[in-house]
XYZ file of C-alpha atoms in Angstrom:
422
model
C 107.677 181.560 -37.965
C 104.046 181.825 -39.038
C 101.681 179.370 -36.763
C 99.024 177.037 -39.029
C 96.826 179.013 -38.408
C 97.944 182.104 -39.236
C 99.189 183.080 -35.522
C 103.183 184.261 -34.840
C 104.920 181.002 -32.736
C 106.782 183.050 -30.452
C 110.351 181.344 -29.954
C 113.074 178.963 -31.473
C 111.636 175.632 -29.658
C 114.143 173.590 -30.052
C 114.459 170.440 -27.227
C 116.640 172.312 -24.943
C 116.354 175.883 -24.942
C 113.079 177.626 -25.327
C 111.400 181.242 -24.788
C 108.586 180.982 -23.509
C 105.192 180.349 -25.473
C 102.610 183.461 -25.171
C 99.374 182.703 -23.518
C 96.912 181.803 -25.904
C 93.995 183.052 -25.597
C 91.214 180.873 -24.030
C 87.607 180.790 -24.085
C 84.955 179.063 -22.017
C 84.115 175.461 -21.972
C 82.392 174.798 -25.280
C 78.806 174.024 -25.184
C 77.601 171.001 -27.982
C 74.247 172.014 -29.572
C 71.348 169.352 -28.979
C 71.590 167.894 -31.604
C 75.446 167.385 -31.958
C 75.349 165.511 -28.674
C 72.878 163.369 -30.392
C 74.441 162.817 -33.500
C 78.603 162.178 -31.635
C 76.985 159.009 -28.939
C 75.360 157.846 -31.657
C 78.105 157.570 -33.866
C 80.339 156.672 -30.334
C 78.279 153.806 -29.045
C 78.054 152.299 -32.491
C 81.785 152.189 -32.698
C 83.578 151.730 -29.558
C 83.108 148.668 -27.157
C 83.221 148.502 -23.309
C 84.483 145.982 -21.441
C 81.934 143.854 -20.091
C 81.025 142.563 -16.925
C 82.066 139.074 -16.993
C 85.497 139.660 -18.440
C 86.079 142.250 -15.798
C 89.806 143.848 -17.095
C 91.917 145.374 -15.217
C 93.831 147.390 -18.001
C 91.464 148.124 -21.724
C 94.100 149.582 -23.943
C 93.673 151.071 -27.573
C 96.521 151.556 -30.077
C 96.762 154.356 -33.005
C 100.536 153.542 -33.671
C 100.442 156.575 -36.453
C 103.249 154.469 -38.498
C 102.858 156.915 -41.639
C 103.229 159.712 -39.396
C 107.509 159.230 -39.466
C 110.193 161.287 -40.565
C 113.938 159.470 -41.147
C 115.668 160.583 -37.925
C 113.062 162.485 -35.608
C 112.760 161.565 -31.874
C 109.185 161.253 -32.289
C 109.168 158.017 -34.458
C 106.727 155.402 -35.211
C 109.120 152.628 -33.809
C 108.125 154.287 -30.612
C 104.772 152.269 -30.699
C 106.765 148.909 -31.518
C 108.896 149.132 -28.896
C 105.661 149.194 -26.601
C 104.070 146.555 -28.435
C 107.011 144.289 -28.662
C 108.047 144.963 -24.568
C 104.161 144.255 -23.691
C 104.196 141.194 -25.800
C 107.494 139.573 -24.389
C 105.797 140.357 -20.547
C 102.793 138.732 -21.819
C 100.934 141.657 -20.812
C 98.607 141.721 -24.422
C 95.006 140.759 -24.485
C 96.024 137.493 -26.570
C 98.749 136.359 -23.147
C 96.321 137.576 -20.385
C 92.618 138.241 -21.791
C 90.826 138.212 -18.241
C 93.015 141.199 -17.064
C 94.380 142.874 -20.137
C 91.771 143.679 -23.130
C 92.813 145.588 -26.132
C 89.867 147.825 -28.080
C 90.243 147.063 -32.033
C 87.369 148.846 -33.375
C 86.964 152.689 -33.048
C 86.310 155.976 -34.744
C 88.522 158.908 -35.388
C 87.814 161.830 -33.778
C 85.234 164.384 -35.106
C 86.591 167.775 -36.437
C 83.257 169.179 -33.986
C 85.571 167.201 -31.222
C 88.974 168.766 -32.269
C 87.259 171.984 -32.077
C 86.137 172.269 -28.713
C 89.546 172.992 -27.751
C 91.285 174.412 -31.287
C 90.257 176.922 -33.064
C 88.440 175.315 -36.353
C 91.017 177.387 -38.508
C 94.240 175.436 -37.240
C 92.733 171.250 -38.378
C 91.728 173.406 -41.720
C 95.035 174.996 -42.376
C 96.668 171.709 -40.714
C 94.767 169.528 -43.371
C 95.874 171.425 -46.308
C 99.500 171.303 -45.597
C 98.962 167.259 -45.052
C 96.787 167.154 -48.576
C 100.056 168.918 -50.044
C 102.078 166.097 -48.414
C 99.761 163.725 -50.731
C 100.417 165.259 -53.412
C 104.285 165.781 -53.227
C 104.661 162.135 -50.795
C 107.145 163.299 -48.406
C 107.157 165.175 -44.842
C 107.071 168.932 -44.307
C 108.290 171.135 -41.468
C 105.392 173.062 -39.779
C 107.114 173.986 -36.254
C 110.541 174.548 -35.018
C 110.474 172.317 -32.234
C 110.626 170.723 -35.227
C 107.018 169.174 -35.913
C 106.902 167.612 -38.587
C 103.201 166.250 -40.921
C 103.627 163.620 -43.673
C 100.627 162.429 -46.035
C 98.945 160.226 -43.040
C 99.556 162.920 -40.317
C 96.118 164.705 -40.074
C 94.345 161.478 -40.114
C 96.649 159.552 -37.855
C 96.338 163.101 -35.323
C 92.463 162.057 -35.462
C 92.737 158.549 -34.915
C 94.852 158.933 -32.488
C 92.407 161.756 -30.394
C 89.496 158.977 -31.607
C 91.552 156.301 -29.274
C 91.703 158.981 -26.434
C 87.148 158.926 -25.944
C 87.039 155.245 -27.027
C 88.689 154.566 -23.968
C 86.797 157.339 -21.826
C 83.763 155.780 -23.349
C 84.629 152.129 -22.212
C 85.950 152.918 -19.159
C 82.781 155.282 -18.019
C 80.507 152.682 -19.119
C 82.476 149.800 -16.942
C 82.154 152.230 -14.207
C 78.305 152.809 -14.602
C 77.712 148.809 -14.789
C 79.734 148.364 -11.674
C 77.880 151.042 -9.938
C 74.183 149.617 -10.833
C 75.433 146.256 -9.800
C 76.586 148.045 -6.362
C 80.386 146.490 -7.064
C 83.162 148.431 -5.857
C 84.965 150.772 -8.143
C 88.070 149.552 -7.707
C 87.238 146.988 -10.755
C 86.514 149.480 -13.494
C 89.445 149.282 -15.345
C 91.959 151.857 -16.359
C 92.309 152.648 -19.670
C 95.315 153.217 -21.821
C 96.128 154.872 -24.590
C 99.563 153.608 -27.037
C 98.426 156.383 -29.461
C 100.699 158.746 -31.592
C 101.208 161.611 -32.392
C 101.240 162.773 -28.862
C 99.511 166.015 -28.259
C 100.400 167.960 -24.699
C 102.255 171.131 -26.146
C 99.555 171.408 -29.073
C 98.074 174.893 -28.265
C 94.461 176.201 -29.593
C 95.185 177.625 -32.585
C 98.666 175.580 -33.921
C 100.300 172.392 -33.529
C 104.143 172.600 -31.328
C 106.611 170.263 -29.475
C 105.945 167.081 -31.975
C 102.354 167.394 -31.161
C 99.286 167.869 -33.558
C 96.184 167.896 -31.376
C 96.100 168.265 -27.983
C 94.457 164.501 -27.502
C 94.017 164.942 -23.572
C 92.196 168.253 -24.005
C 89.714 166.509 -26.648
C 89.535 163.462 -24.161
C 88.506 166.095 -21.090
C 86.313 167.974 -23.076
C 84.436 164.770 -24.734
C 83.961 163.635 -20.914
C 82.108 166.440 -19.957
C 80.117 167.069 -23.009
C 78.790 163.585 -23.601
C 79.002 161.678 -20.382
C 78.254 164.870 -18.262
C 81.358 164.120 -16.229
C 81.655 168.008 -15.397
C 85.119 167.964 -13.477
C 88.136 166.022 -15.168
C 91.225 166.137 -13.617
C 94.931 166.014 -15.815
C 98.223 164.867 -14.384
C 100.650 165.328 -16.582
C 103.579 163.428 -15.542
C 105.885 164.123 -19.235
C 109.374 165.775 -18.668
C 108.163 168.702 -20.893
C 105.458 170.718 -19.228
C 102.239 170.766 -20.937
C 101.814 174.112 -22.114
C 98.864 173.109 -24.476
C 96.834 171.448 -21.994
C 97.984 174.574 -19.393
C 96.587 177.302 -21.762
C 93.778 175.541 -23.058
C 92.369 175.306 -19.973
C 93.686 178.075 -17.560
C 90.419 179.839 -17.263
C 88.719 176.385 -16.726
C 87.762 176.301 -13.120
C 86.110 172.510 -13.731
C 89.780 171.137 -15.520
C 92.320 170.594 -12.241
C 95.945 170.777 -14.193
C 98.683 169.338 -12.363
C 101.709 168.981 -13.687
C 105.569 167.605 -13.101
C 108.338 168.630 -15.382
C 112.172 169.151 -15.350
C 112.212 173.350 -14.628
C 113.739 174.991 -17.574
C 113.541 172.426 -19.974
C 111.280 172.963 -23.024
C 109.106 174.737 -23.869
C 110.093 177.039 -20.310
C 106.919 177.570 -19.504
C 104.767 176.159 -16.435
C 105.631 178.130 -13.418
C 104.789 177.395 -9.945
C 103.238 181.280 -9.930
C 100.822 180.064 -12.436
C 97.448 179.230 -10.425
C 94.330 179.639 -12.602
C 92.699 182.713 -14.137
C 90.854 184.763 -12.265
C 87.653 182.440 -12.310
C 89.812 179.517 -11.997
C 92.231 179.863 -8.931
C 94.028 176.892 -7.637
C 92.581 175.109 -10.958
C 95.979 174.884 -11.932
C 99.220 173.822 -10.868
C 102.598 173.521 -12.244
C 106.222 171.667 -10.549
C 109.084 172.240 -11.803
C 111.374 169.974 -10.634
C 115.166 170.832 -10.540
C 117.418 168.663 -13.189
C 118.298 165.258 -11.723
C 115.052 164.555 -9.672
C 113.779 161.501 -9.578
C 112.119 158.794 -8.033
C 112.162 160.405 -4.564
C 111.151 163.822 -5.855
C 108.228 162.461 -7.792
C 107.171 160.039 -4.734
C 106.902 163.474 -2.726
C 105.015 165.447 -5.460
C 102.677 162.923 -5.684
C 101.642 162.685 -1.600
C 102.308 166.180 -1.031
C 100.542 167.995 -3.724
C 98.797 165.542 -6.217
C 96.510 163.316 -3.543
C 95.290 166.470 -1.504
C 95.107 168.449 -4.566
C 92.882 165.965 -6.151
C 90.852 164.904 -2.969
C 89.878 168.448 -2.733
C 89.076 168.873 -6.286
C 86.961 165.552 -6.478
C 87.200 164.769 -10.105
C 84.726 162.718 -12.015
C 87.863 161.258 -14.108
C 90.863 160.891 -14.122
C 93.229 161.918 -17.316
C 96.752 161.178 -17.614
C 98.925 162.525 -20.542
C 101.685 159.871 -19.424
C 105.258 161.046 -20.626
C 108.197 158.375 -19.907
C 110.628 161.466 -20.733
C 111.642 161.902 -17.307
C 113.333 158.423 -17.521
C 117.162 158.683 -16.489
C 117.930 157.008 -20.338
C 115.812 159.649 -22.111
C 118.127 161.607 -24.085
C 115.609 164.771 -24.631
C 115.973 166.183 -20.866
C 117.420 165.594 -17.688
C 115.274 164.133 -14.700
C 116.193 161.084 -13.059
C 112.995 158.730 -12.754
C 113.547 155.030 -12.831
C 111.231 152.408 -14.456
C 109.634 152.160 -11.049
C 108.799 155.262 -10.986
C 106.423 154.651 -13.345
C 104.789 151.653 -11.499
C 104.637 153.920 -8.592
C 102.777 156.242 -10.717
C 100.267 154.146 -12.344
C 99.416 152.359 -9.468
C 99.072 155.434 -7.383
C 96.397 156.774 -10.215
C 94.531 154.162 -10.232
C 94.593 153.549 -6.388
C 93.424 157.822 -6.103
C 90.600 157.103 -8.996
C 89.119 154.377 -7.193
C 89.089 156.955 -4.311
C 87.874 160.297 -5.833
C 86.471 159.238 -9.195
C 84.614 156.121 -8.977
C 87.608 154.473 -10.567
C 87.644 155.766 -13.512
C 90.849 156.806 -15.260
C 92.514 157.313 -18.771
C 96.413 157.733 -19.286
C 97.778 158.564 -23.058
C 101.005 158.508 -24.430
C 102.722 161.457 -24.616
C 106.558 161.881 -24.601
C 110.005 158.884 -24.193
C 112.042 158.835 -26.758
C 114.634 156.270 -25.597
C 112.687 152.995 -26.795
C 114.203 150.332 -24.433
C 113.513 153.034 -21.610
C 109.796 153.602 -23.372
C 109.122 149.778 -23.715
C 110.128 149.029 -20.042
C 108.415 151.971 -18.490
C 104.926 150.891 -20.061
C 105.359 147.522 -18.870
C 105.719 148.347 -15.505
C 102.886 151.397 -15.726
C 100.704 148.235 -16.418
C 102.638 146.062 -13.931
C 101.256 148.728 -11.429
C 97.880 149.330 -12.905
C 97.818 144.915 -12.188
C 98.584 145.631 -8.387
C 101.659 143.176 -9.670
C 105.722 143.804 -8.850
C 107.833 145.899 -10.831
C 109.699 144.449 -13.259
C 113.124 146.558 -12.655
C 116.258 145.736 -11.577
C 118.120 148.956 -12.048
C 120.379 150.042 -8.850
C 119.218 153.579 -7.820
C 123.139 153.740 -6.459
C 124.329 154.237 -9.895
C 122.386 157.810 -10.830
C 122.946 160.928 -9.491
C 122.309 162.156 -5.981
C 118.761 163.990 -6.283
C 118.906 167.804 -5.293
C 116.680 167.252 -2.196
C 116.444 170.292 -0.226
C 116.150 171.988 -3.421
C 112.768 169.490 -4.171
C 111.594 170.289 -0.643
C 112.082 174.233 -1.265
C 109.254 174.068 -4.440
C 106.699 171.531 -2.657
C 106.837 173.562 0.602
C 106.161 176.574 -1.881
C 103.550 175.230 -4.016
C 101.383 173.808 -0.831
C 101.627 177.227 0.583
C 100.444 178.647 -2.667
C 97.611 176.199 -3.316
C 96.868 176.074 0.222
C 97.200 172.198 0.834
């Protein structure tokens, strides 16, 4: 099948069963001309707000729900952002329930096509927005990928909007973090930002969209961080069932872009192996965990203090990016790892707890994958829950999944400190 942009997708990527995805091929961190910079903060600051001092949030979150962006039956759905919205609303975790700790950003840009293309090659948003001006013109959906992607009339604009949430929320959160250090407060109250934006963007690779995703929102997000707040190392956990492949290629030769990821081994799109370290120039910049089927909670609790913290205390990022999947949920019908709602409190709070240590606080996480909504709803909740420093909300009885395959776990940690030298 011919990519967007004129490239050969190599593979049937369907959910389950994938070849692997050839390398793209990647090219060195983009440099903005002068005047670009100039022109991007000015539009930015004119657009996006920060929090401010004296409401002092603990969570600013921005939503790009993407509701033309549907197809009758798909997984990737717009009801995937009401289910969030509706779960967060009957917590009373929205900016209108809780407005000292929880503030939601209403007013931002879409991305930049200059923004898109610091990490795709310009031909892919052209050939992507003439399929979606097609969709205009014949108003239905189209087919682009086998995974299968789909783009409706909306879809290039709601891919923008959705990357445009992504450096809002670097934007507010770095300038929280800059007030808070010229006031000599502690970082621990910049707040973490998060994204309920759609579509997600993880397996988009440079030069095509793949895996339900468009743009590749986090890489935009990394890049925009470096280019415009000078925030030269960014570090991505990606915590989705489905390893990032996207973010992984885009990035491989990147020494200043740590990668770390957790996904279910085998599952789409088969790539992400723990061999994979880092180009040549970029060693150690990037590593991958597979996680045998029916991990869970216990599995990701070790992959987090064995690998993540000393991986990212030696890297010393200057943010924090998340591309937060809630695939790996035991309800998620798309794969099959075993984390429970928890583990997603466990997670955000964790990130939050390392930013304060390694990044001044500052930290973004963005939707990507979850598919079952109840499973999607709750899991956000309690990702905020954790971000609060308040309890979990679930109730679920570990006794009732499947026994985790431990010593198989503790076989690929053991390997991949050995290999990253942790």
């Amino acid at each position: 099948m011919k990519g967007l942009a004129g490239g050969m997708l190599s593979g049937r990527c369907f959910v389950h069963q994938c070849q692997p995805f050839a390398a793209v091929q990647t090219r060195s961190p983009a440099k903005l001309c002068h005047a670009r910079q100039l022109h991007t903060k000015t539009v930015c600051q004119g657009t996006s707000s920060a929090a401010t001092a004296t409401q002092s949030p603990s969570i600013i979150y921005a939503t790009a729900a993407g509701s033309r962006h549907d197809m009758p039956g798909h997984s990737e759905c717009a009801a995937r952002i009401s289910a969030i919205l509706s779960a967060l609303d009957v917590s009373k975790l929205t900016s209108e329930h809780r407005p000292a700790q929880v503030q939601s950003l209403n007013k931002f840009r879409a991305a930049t096509l200059d923004e898109v293309c610091a990490v795709h090659d310009k031909r892919y948003p052209e050939a992507l927005h003439k399929i979606v001006q097609q969709q205009q013109k014949e108003a239905q959906f189209a087919i682009v990928e086998s995974a299968p992607t789909y783009v409706t009339s909306s879809s290039y604009q709601d891919g923008l909007q959705a990357a445009g949430a992504a450096i809002a929320l670097v934007d507010s959160c770095v300038a929280a973090a800059r007030h808070r250090a010229s006031a000599g407060q502690p970082s621990s109250g910049v707040p973490a930002g998060f994204g309920i934006c759609r579509p997600p963007g993880h397996h988009a690779v440079r030069q095509s969209c793949m895996g339900f995703c468009l743009f590749s929102t986090v890489a935009i997000a990394a890049r925009y961080a470096q280019q415009i707040h000078g925030l030269r190392k960014v570090m991505i956990f990606d915590y989705d069932v489905h390893h990032g492949n996207g973010t992984h290629d885009i990035f491989y030769d990147d020494p200043d872009i740590l990668f770390v990821s957790t996904h279910q081994q085998g599952s789409y799109p088969g790539t992400g192996k723990l061999s994979e370290v880092g180009g040549p120039n970029a060693q150690h910049a990037t590593i991958n965990l597979p996680l045998p089927g029916d991990a869970g909670d216990n599995a990701l609790r070790a992959a987090f203090e064995e690998i993540v913290t000393p991986a990212a205390q030696r890297f010393a990022p200057d943010i924090i990016l998340v591309s937060a999947g809630f695939d790996a949920h035991w309800r998620d019908p798309l794969a099959g790892l075993q984390f429970r709602t928890s583990t997603f409190h466990y997670l955000a709070a964790q990130v939050k707890q390392l930013a304060n240590v390694v990044s001044g606080g500052q930290c973004v996480f963005l939707l990507e994958g979850g598919y079952d909504l109840k499973a999607l709803g709750d899991a956000v909740v309690d990702s905020f829950l954790g971000i609060l420093g308040e309890a979990s909300h679930d109730k679920f009885s570990p006794d009732l999944l499947r026994d985790e395959p431990t010593d198989k776990v503790k076989a690929i940690l053991a390997e991949a400190t050995r290999i990253h030298q942790l």
